[in-house]
PDB file of C-alpha atoms and ligand atoms in Angstrom:
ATOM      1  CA  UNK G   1      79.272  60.298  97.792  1.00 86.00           C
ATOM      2  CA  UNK G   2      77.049  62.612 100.032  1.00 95.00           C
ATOM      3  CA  UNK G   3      77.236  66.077  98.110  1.00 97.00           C
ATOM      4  CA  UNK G   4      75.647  67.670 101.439  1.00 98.00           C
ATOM      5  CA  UNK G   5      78.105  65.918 103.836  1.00 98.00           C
ATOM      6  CA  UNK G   6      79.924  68.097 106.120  1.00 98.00           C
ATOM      7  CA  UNK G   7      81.741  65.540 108.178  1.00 98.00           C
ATOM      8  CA  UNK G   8      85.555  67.077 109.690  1.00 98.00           C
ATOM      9  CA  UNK G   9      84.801  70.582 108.383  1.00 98.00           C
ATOM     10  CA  UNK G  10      85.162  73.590 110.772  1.00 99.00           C
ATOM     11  CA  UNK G  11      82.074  75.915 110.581  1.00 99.00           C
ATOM     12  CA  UNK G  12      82.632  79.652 112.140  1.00 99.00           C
ATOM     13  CA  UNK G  13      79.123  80.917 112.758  1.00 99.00           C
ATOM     14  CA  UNK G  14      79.164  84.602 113.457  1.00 99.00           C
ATOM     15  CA  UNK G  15      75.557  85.624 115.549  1.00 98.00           C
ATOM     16  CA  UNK G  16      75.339  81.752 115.867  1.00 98.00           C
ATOM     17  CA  UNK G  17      73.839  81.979 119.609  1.00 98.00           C
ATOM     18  CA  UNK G  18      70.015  83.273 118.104  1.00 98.00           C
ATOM     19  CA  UNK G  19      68.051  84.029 115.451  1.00 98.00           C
ATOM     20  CA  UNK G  20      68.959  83.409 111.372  1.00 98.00           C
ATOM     21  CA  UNK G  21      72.605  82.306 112.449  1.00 98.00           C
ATOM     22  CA  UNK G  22      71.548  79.183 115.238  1.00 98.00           C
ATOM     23  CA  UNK G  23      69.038  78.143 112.276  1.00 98.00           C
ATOM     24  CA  UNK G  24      72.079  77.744 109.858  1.00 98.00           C
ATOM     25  CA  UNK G  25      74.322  76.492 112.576  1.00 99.00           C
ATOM     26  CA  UNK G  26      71.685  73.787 113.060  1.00 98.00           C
ATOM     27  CA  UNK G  27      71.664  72.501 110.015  1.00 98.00           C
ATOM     28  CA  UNK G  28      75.623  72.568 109.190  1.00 99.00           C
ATOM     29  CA  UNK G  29      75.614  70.885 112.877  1.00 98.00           C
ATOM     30  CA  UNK G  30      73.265  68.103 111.641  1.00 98.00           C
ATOM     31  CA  UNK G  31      74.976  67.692 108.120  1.00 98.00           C
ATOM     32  CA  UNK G  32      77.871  66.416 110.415  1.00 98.00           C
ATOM     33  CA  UNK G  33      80.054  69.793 110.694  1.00 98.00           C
ATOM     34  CA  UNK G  34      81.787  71.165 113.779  1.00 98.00           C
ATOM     35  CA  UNK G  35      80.673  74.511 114.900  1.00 99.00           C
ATOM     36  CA  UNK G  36      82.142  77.837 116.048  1.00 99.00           C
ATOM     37  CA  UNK G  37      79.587  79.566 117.949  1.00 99.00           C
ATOM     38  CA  UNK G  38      80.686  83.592 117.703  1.00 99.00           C
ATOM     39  CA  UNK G  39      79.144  86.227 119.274  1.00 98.00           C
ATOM     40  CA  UNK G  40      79.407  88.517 122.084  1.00 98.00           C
ATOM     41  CA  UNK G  41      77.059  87.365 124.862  1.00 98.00           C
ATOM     42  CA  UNK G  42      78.410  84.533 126.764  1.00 98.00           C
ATOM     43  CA  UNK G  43      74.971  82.849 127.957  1.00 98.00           C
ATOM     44  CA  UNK G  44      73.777  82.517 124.842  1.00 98.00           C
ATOM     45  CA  UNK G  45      76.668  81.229 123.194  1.00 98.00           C
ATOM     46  CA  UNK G  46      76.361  78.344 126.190  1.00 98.00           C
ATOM     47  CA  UNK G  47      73.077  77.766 125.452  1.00 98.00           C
ATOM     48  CA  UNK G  48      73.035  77.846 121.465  1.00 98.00           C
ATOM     49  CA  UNK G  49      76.437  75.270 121.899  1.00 98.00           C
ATOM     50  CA  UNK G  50      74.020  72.819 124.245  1.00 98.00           C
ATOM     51  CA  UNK G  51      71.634  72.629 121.783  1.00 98.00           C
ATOM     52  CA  UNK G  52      73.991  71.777 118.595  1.00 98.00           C
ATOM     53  CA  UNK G  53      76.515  69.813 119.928  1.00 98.00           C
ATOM     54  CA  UNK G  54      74.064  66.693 120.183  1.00 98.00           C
ATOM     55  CA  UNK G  55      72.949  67.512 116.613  1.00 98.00           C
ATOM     56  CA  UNK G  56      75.644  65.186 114.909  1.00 97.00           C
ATOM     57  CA  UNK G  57      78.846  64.156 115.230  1.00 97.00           C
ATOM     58  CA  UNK G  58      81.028  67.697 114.823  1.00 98.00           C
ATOM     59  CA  UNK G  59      82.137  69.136 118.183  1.00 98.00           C
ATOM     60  CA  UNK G  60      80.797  72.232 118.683  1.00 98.00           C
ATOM     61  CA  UNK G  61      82.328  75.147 121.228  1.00 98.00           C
ATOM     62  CA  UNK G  62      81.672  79.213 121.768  1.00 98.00           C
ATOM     63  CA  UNK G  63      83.438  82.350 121.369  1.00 98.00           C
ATOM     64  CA  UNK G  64      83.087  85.093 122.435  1.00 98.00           C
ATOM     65  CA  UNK G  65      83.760  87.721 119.593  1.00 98.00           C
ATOM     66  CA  UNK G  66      82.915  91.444 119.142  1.00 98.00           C
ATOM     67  CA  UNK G  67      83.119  91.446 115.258  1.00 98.00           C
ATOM     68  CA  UNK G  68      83.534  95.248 115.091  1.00 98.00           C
ATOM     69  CA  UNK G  69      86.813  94.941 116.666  1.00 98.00           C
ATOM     70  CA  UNK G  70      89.537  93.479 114.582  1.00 98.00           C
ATOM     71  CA  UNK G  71      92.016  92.460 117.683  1.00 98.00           C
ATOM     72  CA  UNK G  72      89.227  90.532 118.685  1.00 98.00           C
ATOM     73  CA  UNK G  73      88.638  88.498 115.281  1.00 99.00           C
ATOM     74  CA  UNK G  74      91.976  87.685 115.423  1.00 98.00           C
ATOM     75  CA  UNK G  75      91.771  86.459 118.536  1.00 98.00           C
ATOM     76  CA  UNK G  76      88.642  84.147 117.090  1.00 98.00           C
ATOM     77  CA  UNK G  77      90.357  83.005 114.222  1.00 98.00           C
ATOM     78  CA  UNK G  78      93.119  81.615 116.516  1.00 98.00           C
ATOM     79  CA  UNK G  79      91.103  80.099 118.977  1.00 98.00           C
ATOM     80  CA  UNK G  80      88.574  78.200 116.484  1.00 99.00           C
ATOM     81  CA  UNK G  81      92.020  77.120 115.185  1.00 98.00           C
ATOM     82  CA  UNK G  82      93.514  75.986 117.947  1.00 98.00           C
ATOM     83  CA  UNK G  83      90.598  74.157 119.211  1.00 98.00           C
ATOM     84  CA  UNK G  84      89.178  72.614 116.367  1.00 98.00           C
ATOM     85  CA  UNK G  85      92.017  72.317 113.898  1.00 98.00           C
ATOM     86  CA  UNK G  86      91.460  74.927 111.111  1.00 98.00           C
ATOM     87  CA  UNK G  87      88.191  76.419 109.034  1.00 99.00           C
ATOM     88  CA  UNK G  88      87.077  75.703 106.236  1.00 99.00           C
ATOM     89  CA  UNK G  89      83.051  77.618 106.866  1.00 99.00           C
ATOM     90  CA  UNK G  90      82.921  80.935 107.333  1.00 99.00           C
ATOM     91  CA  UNK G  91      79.630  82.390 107.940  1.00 99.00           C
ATOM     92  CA  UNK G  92      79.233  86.093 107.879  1.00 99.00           C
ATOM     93  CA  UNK G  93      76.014  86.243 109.530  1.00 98.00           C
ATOM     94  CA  UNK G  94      75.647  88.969 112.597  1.00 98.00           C
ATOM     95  CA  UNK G  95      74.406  92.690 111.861  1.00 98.00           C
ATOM     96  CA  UNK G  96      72.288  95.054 113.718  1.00 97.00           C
ATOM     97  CA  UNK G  97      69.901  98.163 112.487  1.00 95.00           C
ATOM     98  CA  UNK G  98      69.621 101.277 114.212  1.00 95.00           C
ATOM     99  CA  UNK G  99      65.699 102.424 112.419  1.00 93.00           C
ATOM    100  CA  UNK G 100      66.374 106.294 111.468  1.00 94.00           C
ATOM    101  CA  UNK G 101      65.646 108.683 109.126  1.00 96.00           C
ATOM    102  CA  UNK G 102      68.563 109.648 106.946  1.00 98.00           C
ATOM    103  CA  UNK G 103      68.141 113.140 108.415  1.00 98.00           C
ATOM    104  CA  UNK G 104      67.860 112.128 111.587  1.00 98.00           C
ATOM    105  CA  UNK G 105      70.688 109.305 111.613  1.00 98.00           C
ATOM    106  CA  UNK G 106      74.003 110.471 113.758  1.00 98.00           C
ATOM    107  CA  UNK G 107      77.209 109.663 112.480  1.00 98.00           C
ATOM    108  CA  UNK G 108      78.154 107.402 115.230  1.00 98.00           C
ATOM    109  CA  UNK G 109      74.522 105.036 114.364  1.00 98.00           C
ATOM    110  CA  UNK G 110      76.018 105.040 110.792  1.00 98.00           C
ATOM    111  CA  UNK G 111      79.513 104.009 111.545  1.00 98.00           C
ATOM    112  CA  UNK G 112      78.009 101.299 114.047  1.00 98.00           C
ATOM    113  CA  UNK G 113      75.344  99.914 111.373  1.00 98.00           C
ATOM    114  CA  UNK G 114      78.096  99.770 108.893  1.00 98.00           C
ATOM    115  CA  UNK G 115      81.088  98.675 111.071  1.00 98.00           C
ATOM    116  CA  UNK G 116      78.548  95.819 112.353  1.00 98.00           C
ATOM    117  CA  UNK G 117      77.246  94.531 109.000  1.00 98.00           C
ATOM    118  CA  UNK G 118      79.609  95.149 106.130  1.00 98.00           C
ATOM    119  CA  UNK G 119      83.025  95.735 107.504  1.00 99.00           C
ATOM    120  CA  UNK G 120      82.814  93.391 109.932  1.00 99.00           C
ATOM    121  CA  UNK G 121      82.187  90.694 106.788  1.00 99.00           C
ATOM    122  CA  UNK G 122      85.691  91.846 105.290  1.00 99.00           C
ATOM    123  CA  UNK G 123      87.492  91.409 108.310  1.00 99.00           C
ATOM    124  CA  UNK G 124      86.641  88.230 109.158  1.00 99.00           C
ATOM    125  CA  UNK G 125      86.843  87.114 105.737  1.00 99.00           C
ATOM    126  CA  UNK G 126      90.035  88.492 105.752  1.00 99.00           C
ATOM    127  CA  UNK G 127      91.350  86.491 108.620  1.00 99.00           C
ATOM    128  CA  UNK G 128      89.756  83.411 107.833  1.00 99.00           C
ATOM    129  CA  UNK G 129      91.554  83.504 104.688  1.00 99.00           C
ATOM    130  CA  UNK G 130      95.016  82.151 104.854  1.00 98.00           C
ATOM    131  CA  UNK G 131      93.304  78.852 107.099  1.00 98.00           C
ATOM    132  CA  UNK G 132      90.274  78.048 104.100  1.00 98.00           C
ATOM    133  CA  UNK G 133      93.689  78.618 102.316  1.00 98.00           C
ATOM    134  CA  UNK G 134      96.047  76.460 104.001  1.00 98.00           C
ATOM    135  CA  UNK G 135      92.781  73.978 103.605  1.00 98.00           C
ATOM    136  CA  UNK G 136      92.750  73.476  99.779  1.00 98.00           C
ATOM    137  CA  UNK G 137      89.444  75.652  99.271  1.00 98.00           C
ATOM    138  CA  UNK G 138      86.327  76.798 101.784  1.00 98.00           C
ATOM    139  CA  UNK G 139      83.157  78.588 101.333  1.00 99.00           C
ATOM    140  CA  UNK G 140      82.195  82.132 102.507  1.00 99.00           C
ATOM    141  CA  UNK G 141      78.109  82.925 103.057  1.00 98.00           C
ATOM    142  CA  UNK G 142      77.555  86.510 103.612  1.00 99.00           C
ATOM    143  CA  UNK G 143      74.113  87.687 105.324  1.00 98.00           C
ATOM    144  CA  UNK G 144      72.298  90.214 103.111  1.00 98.00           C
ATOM    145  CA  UNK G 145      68.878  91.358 102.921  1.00 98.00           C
ATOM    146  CA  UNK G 146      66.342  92.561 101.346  1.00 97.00           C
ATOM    147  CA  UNK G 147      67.466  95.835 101.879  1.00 98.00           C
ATOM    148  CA  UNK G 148      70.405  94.698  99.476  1.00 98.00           C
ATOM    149  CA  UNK G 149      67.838  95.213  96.780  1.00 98.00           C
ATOM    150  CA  UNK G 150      65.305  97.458  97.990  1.00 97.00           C
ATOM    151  CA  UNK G 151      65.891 101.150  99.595  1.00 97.00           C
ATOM    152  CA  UNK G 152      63.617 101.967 102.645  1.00 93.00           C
ATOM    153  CA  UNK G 153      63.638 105.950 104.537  1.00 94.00           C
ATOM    154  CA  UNK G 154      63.741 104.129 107.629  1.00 92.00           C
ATOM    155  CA  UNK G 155      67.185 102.184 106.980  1.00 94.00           C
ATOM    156  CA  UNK G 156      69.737 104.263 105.369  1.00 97.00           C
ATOM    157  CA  UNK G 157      72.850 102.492 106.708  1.00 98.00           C
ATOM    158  CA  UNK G 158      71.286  99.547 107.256  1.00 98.00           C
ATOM    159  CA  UNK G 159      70.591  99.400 103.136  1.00 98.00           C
ATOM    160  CA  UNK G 160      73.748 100.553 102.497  1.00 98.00           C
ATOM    161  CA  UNK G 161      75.438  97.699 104.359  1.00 98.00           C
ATOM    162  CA  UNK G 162      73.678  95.317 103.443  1.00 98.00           C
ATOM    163  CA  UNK G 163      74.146  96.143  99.459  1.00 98.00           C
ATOM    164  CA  UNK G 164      77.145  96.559  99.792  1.00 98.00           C
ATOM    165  CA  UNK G 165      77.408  92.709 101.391  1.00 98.00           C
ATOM    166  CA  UNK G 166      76.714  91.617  97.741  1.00 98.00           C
ATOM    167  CA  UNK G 167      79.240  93.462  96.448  1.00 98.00           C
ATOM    168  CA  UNK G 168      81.712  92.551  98.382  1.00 99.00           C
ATOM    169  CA  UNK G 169      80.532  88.928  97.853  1.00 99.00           C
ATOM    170  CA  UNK G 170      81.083  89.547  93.924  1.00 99.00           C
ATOM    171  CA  UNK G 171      84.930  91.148  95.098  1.00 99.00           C
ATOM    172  CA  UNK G 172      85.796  87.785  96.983  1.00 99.00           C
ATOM    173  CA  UNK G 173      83.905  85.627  94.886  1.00 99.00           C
ATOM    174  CA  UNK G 174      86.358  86.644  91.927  1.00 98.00           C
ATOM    175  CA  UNK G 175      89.727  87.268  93.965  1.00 98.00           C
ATOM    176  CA  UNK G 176      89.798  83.714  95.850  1.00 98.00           C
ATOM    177  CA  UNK G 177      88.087  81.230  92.847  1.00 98.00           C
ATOM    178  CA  UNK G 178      91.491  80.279  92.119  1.00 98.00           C
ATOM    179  CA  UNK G 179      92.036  79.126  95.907  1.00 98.00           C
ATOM    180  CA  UNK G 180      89.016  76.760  95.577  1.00 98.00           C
ATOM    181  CA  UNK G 181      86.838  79.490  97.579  1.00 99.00           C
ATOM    182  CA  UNK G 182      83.206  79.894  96.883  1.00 99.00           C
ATOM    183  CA  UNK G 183      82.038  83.009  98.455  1.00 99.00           C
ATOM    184  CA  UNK G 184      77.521  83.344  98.228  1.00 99.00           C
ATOM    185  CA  UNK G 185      75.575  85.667  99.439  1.00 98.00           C
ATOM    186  CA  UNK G 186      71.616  85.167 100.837  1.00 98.00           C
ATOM    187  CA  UNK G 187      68.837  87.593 101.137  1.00 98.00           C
ATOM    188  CA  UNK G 188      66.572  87.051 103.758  1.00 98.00           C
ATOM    189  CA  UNK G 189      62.812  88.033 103.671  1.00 98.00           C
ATOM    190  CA  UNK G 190      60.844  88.785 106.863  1.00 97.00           C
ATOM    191  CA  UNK G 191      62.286  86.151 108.944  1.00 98.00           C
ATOM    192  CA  UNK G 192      60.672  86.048 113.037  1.00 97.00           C
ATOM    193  CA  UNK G 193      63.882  86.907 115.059  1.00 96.00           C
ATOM    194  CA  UNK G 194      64.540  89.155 117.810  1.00 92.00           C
ATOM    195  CA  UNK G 195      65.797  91.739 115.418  1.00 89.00           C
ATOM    196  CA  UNK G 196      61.823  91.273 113.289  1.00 93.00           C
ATOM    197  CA  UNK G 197      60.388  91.205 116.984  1.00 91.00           C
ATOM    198  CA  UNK G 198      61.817  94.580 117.591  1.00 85.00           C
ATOM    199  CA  UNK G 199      60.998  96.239 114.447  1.00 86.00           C
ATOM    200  CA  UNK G 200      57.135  94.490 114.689  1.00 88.00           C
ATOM    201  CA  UNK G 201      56.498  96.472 117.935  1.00 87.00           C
ATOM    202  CA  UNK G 202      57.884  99.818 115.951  1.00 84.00           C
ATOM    203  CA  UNK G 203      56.421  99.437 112.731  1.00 87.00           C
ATOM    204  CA  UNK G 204      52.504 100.055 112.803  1.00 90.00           C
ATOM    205  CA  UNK G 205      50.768  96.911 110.327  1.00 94.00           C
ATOM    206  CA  UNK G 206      54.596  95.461 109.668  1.00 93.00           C
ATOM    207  CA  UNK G 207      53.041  92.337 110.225  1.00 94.00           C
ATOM    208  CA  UNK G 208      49.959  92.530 108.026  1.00 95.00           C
ATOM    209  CA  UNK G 209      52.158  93.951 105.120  1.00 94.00           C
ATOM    210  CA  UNK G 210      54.527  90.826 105.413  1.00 96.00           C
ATOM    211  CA  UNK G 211      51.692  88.388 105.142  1.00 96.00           C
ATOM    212  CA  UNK G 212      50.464  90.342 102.315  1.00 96.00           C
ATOM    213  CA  UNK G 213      53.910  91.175 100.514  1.00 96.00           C
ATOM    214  CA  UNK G 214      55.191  87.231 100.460  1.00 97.00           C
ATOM    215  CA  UNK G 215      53.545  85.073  98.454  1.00 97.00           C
ATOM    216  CA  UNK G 216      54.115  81.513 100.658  1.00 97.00           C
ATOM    217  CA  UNK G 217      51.971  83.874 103.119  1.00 96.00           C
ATOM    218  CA  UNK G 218      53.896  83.364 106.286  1.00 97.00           C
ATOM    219  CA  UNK G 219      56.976  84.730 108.154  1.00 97.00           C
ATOM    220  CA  UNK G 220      60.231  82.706 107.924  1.00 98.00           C
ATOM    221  CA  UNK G 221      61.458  80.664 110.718  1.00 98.00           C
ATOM    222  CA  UNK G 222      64.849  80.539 111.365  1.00 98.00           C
ATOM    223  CA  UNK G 223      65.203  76.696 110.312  1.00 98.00           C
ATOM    224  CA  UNK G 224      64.098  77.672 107.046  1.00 98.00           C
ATOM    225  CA  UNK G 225      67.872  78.899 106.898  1.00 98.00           C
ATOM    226  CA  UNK G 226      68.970  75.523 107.696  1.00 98.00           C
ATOM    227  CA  UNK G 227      68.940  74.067 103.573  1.00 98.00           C
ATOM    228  CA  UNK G 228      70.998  76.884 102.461  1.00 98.00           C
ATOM    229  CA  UNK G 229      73.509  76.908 105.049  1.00 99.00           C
ATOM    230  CA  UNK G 230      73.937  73.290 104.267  1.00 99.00           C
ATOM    231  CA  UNK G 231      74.132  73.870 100.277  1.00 98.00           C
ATOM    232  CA  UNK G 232      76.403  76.585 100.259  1.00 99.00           C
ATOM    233  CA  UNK G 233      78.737  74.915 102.760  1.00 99.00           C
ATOM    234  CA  UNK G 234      79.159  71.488 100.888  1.00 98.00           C
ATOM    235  CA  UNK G 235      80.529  70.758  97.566  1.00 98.00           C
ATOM    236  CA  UNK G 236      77.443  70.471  96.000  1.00 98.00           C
ATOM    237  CA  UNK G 237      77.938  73.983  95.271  1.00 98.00           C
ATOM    238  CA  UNK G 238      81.088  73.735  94.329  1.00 98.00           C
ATOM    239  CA  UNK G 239      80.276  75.726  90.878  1.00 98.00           C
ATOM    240  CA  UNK G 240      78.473  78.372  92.449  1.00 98.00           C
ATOM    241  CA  UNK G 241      80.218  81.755  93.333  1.00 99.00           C
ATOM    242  CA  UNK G 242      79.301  85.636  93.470  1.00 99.00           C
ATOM    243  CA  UNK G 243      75.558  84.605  93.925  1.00 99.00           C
ATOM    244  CA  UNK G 244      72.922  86.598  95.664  1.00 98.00           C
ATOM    245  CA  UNK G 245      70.340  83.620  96.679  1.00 98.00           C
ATOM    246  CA  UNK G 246      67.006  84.963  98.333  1.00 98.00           C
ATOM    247  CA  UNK G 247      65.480  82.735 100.931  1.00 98.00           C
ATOM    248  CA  UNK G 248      62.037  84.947 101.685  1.00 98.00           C
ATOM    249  CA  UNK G 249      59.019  82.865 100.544  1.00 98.00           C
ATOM    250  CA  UNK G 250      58.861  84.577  97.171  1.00 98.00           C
ATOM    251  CA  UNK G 251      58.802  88.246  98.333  1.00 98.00           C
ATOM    252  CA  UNK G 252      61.274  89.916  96.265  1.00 98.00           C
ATOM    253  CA  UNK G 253      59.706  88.482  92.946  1.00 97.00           C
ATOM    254  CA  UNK G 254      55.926  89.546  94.578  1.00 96.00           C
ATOM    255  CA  UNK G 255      55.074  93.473  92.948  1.00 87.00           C
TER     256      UNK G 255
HETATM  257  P1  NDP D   1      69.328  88.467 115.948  1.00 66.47           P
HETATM  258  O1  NDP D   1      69.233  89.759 116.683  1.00 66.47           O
HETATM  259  O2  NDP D   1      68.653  87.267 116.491  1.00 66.47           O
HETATM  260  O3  NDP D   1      70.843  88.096 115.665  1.00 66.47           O
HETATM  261  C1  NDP D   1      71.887  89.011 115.599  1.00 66.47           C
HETATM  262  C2  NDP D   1      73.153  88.261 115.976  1.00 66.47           C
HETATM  263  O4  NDP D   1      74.277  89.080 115.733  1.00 66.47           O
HETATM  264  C3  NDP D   1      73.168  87.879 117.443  1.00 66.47           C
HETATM  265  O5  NDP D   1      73.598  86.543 117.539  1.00 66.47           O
HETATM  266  C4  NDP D   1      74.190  88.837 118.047  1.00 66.47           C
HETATM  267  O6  NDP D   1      74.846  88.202 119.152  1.00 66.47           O
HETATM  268  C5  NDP D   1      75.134  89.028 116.856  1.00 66.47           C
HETATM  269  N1  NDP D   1      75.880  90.287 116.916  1.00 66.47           N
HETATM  270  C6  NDP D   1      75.401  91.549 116.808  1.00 66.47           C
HETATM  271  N2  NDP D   1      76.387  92.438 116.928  1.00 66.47           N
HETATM  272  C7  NDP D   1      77.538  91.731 117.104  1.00 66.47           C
HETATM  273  C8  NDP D   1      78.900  92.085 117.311  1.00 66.47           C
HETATM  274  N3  NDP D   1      79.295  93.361 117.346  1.00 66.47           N
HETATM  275  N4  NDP D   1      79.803  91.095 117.460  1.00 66.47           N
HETATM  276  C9  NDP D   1      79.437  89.788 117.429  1.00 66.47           C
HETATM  277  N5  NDP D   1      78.158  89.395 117.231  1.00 66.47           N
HETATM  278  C10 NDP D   1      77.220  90.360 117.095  1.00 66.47           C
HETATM  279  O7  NDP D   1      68.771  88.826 114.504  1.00 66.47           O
HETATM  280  P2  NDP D   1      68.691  88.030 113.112  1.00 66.47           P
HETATM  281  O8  NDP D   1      68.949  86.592 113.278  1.00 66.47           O
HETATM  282  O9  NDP D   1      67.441  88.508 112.486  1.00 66.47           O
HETATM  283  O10 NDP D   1      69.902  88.718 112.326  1.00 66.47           O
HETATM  284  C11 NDP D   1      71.010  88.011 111.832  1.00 66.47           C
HETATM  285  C12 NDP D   1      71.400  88.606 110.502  1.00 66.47           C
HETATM  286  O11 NDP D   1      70.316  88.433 109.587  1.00 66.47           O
HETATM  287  C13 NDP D   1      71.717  90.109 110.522  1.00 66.47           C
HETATM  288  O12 NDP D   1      72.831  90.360 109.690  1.00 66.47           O
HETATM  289  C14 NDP D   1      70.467  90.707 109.906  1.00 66.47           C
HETATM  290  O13 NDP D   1      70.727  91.951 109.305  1.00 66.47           O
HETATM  291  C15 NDP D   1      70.103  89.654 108.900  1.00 66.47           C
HETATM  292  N6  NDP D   1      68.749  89.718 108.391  1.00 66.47           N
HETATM  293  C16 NDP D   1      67.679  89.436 109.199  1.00 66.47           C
HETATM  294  C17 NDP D   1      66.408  89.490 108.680  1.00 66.47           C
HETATM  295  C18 NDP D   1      65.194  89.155 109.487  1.00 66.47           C
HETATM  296  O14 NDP D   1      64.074  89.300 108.985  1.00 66.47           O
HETATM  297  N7  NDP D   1      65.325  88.712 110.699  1.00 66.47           N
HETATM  298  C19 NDP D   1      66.150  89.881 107.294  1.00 66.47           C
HETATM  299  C20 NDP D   1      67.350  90.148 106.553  1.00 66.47           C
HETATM  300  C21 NDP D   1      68.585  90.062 107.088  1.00 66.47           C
HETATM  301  P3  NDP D   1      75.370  88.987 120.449  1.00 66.47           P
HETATM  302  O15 NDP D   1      74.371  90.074 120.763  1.00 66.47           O
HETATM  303  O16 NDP D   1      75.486  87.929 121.508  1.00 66.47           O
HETATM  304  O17 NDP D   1      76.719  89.545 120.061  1.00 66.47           O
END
């Protein structure tokens, strides 16, 4: 037996057309799994479902979701369903940040950081649940940070989400064991993404500070997100639930 096989299981990648979520997708792609490409913007969905599909033998396809809006995650659920038989992955990957002072921060920035990051998890986990249900088991991967663990002045919301990812992890991890459901969380470091590439043209020395900060002494690439994606989708974590896994090169251990 392959412990990391994922042959004829149904991936939903949330944010799977870019960044963090296209190097997970990859990898559950190549580990033989078929792939739910979920985001909003339509070209890159194409383009992120030309480049797995040849990756292994899964089918993969796109839709278009705005996770924010629960009518539309419905309306994901049903057609990942419909098209490729059930789900038995869901990967809670897309979020935003909206760099503010807490003083500074409207309302309407906090609802959107929030609504995009953490409730946006629930939701879909929510609907996902009765087909990784109907399935005999699944596994849930929730995208933290390592804001989950760390405060920063510049990312009030964006903290707060993304803590609160773990704890919600913990909350499904402990309602759905009995349905066979392993629900993980991971922490990325600095990984190089458009969201990194952003916040690198903001942030005066954010660059220097990550080379300094992380001991493997590099930013992480987005296929460095590939191994986990494949672990925490395939049985051989079958025993592990409620975790908060970092994947940053050693940073949160570094003082
Ligand atoms: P990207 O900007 O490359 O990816 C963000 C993804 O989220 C895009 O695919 C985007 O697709 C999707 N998305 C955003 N809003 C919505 C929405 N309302 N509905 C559906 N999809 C949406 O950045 P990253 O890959 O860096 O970020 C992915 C995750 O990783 C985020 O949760 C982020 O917080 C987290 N993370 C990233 C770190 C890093 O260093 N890069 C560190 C720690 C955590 P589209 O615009 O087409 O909808």
């Amino acid at each position: 037996m392959n412990l990391f096989d994922l042959s004829g299981k149904v991936a939903i990648v949330t944010g799977g057309n870019g960044g963090i979520g296209l190097g997970m997708a990859r990898g559950m792609a190549r580990a033989g799994a078929s792939i739910a490409v979920a985001a909003r913007n339509a070209v890159k969905n194409a383009a992120a479902v030309a480049e797995l599909d040849p990756l292994g033998a899964g089918r993969c396809i796109a839709v278009e979701v705005d996770i924010t809006d629960s009518a539309s995650i419905s309306s994901m659920v049903e057609a990942v369903v419909r098209q490729l038989g059930g789900i038995n992955i869901l990967v809670n990957n897309a979020g935003t940040n909206i760099r503010q002072r807490p003083e500074a921060l409207a309302e309407a920035d906090w609802h959107t950081v929030i609504n995009t990051n953490l409730s946006s998890a629930f939701l879909c986990s929510k609907a996902c649940y009765p087909s990784l249900q109907a399935a005999g088991g699944g596994k849930v991967m929730n995208n933290g940070s390592m804001l989950s663990i760390f405060g920063s002045p510049w990312g009030p919301a964006y903290a707060a989400s993304k803590g609160g990812m773990v704890q919600l992890t913990k909350s499904l991890a402990t309602a759905w064991a009995a349905d066979n459901i392993q629900v993980n969380c991971f922490l990325p470091g600095w990984i190089d993404t458009e969201l990194t590439q952003r916040a690198r043209q903001d942030v005066d020395g954010l660059h220097d500070h990550v080379l300094k900060r992380t001991p493997a002494e590099r930013w992480g690439h987005i296929d460095d997100f590939q191994g986990i994606a494949v672990f925490l989708a395939s049985a051989a974590s079958d025993f592990v639930t409620g975790a908060a896994i970092p994947i940053d090169g050693g940073f949160s251990v570094n003082i």
